[in-house]
CSV table of C-alpha atoms in Angstrom, one decimal:
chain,number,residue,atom,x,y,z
K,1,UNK,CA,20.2,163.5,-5.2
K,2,UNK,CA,19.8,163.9,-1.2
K,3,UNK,CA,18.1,161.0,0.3
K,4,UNK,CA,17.0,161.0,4.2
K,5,UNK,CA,16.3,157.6,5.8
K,6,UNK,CA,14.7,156.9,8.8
K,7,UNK,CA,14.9,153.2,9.5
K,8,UNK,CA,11.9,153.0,12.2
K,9,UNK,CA,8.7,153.3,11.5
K,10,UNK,CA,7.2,152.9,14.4
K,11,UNK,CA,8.3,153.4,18.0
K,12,UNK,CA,7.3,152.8,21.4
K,13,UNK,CA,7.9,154.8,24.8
K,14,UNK,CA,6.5,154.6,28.3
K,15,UNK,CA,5.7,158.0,29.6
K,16,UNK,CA,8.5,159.7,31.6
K,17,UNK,CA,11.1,157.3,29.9
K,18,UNK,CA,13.5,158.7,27.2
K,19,UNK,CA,13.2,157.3,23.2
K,20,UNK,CA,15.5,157.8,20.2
K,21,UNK,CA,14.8,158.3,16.6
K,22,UNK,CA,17.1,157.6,14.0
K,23,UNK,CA,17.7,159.6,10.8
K,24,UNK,CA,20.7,159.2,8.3
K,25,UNK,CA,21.0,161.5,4.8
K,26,UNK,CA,23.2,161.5,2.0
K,27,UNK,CA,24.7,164.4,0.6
K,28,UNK,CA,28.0,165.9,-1.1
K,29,UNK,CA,27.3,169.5,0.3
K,30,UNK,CA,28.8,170.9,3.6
K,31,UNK,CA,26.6,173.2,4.7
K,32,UNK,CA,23.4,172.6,4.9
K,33,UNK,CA,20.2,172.3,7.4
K,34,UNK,CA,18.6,169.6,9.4
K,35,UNK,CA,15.1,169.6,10.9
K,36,UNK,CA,13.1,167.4,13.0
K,37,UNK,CA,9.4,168.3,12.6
K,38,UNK,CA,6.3,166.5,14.3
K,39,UNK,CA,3.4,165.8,12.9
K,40,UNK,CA,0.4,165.3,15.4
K,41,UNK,CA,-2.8,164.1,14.7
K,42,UNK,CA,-4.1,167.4,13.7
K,43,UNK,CA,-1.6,166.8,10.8
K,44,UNK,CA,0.1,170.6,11.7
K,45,UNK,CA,3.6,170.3,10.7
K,46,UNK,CA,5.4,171.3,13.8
K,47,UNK,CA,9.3,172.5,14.2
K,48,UNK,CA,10.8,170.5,16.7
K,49,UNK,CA,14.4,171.6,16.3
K,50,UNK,CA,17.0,172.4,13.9
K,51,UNK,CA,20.8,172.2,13.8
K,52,UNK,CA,22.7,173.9,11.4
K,53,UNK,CA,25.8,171.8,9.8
K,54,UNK,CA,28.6,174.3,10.0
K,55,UNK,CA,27.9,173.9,14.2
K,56,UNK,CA,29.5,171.2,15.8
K,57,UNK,CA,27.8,171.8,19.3
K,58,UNK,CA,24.3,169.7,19.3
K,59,UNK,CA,21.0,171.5,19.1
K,60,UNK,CA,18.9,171.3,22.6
K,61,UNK,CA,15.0,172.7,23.3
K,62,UNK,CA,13.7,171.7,26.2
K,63,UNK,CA,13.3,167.7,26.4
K,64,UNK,CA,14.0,167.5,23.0
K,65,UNK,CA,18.3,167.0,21.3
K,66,UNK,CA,19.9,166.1,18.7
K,67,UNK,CA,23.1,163.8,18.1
K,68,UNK,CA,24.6,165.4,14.9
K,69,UNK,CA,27.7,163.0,13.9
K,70,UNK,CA,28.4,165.1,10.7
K,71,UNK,CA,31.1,162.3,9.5
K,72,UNK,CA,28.8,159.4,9.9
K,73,UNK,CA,26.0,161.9,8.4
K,74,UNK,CA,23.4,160.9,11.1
K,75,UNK,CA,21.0,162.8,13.1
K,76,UNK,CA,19.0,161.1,15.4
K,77,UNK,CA,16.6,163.1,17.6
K,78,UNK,CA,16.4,162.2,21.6
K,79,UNK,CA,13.0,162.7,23.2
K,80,UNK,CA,13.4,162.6,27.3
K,81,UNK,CA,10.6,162.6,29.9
K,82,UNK,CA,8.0,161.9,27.3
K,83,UNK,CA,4.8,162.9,27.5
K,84,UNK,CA,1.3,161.7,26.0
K,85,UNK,CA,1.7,164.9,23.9
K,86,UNK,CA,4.9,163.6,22.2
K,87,UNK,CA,2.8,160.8,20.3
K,88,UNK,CA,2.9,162.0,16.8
K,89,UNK,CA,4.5,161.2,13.3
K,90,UNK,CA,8.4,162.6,13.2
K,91,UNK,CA,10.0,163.3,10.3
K,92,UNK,CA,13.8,164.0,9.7
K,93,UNK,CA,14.1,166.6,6.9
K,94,UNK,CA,17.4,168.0,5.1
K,95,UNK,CA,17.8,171.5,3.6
K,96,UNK,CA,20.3,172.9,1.4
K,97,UNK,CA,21.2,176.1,2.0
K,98,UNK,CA,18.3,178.1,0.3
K,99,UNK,CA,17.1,174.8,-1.2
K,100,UNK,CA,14.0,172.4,-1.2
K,101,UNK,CA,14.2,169.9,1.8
K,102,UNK,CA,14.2,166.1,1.3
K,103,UNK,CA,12.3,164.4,4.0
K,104,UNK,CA,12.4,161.3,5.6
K,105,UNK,CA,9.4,158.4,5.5
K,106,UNK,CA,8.9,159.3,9.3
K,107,UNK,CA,8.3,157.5,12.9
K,108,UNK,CA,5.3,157.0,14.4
K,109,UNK,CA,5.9,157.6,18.2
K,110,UNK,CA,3.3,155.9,20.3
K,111,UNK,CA,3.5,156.8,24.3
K,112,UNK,CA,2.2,154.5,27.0
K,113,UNK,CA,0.6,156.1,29.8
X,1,UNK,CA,6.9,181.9,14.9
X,2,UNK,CA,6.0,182.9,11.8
X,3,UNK,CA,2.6,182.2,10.4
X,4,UNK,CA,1.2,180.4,7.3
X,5,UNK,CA,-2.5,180.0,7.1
X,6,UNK,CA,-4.4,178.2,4.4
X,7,UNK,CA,-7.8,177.7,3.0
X,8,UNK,CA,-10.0,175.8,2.7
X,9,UNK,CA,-9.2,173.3,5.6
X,10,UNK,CA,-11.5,170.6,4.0
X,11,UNK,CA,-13.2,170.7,0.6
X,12,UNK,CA,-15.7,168.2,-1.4
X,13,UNK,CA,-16.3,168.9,-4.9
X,14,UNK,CA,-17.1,166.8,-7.6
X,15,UNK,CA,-15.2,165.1,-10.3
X,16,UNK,CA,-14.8,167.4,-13.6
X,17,UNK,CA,-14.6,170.6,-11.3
X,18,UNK,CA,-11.5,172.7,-10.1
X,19,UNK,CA,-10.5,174.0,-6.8
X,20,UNK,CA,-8.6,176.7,-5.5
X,21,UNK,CA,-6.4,176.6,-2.1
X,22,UNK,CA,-5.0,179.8,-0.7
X,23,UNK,CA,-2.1,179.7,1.4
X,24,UNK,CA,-0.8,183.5,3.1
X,25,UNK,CA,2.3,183.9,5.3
X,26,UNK,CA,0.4,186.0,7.7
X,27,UNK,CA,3.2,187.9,9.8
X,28,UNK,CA,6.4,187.5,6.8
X,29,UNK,CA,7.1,188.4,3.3
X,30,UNK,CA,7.9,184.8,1.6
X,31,UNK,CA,9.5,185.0,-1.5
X,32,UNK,CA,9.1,181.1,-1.9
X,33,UNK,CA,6.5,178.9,-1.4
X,34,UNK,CA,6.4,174.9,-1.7
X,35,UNK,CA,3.4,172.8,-2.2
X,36,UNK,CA,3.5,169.1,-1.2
X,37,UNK,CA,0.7,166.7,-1.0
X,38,UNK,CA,0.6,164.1,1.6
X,39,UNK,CA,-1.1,160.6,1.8
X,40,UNK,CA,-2.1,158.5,5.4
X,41,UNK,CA,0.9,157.8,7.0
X,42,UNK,CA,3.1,159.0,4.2
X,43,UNK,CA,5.6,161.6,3.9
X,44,UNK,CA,5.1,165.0,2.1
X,45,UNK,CA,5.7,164.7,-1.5
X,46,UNK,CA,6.7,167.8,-2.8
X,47,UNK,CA,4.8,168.7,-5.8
X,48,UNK,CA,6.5,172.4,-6.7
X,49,UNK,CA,8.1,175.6,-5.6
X,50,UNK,CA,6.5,179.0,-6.1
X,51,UNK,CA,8.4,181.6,-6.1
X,52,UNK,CA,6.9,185.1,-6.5
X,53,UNK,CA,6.7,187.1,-9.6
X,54,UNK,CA,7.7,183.8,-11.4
X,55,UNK,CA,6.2,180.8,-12.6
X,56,UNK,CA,6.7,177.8,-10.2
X,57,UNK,CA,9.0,175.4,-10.5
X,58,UNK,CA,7.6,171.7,-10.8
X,59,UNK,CA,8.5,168.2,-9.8
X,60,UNK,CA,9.1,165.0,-12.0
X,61,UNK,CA,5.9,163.6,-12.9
X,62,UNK,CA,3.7,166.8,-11.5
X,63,UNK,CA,1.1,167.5,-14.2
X,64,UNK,CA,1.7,171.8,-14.3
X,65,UNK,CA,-1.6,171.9,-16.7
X,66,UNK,CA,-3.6,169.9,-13.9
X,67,UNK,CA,-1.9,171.8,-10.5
X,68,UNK,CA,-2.1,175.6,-11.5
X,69,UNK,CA,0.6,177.3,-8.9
X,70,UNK,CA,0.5,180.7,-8.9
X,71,UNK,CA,2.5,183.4,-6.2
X,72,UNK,CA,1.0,186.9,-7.0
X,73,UNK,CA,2.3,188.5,-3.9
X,74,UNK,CA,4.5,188.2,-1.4
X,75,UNK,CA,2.0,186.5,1.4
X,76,UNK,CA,0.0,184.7,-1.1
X,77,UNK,CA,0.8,181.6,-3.4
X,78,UNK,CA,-2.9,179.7,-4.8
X,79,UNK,CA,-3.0,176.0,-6.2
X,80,UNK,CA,-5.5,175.0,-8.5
X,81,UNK,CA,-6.7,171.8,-9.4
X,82,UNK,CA,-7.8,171.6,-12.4
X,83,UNK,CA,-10.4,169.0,-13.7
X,84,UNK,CA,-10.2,167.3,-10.5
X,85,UNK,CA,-10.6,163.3,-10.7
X,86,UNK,CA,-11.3,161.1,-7.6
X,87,UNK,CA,-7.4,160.5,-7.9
X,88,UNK,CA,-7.0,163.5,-7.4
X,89,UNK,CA,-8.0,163.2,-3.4
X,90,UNK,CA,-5.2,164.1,-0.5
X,91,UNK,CA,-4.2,166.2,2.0
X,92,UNK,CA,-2.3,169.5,0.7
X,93,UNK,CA,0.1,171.1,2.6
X,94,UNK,CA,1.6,174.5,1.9
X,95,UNK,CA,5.2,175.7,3.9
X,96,UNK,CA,6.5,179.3,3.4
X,97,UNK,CA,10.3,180.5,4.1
X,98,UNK,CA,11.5,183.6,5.0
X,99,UNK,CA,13.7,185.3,2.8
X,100,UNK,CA,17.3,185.1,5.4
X,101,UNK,CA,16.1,182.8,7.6
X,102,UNK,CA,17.9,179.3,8.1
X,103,UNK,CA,15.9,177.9,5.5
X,104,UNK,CA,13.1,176.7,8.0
X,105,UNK,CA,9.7,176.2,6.4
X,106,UNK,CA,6.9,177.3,8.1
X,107,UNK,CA,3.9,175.1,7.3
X,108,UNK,CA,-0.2,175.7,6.9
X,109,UNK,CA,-2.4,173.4,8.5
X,110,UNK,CA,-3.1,171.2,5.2
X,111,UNK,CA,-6.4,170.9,3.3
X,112,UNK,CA,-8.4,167.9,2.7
X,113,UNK,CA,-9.5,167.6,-0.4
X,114,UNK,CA,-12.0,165.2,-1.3
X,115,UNK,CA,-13.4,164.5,-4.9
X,116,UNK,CA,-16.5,162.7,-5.6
């Protein structure tokens, strides 16, 4: 069985500065998905970017990218200039191709003003 | 993006009663549905996957007699708690996926359901 882990659960950023969040996942397949979604206090699930497996070239939106080390199966999500908007719960989430996704326990990001 | 509404956002009934949830992919066809259930602070759970025109497909320890999942269209899937217990009290969160997409859900808003 897949199994995502995210290893912090909770993290702190001053605004403006850049944070990190780990994710590592277990699997035997080799292509496959991987999301980051955020979870604000409204407790919408929110897409915050996806990388495909079969791409070596790291998924980028905006302030948000990823560092996809496929060998080491990691994916940890880089957050720069954060804003107060940013605090939420993150959660790492693997998908199968046309499968059910495994999520991770999630982060809480706090930012400082 | 694609949009997945669901209803009711918040609902109080009382022990011994059921309750239905709609969830709709407003702007797709979804051919599968998931249901998870969420505590505080938790991750999702995922409780079962609807797929439509068939009978949903459950998760290990998911009581199918008690969580009633049924996908009569394309847009809609319905859970339905049946004989709801105080235990029974969470968030429910439906996601949808498009048929050829990159297997990205697209998630309602949740629904809080609170049994007395």
């Amino acid at each position: 069985a897949q199994t995502v882990t995210q290893s912090q659960p909770e993290m702190s950023v001053q605004e403006a500065e850049t944070v990190t969040l780990s994710c590592t996942y277990d699997t035997s397949e080799s292509d496959y998905y991987l999301f980051w979604y955020k979870q604000p206090p409204s407790r919408q699930m929110i897409l915050v970017i996806r990388q495909e497996a079969y791409k070596q070239q790291n998924a980028t939106e905006n302030r948000f990218s990823v560092n996809f080390q496929k060998a080491a199966k990691s994916f940890s999500l880089k957050i720069s200039d954060s804003q107060l908007g940013d605090a939420a719960m993150y959660f790492c989430a693997y998908t199968p191709v046309g499968g059910k996704s495994t999520f991770g326990d999630g982060t809480t990001l706090t930012v400082k003003p | 993006g694609a949009v997945v509404s669901q209803h009711p956002s918040r609902v109080i009934c009382k022990s011994g009663t059921s309750v239905k949830i709609e969830c709709r992919s407003l702007d797709f066809q979804a051919t599968t549905m998931f249901w998870y259930r969420q505590f505080p602070k938790q991750s999702l759970m995922l409780m079962a996957t609807s797929n439509e025109g068939s009978k949903a497909t459950y998760e290990q320890g998911v009581e199918k007699d008690k969580f009633l999942i049924n996908h009569a269209s394309l847009t809609l899937s319905t859970l339905t708690v049946t004989s709801a217990h105080p235990e029974d009290s969470s968030f429910y969160i439906c996601s949808a996926r498009e048929p050829r997409g990159p297997s990205e859900q697209f998630f309602g808003p949740g629904t809080r359901l609170t049994v007395l």
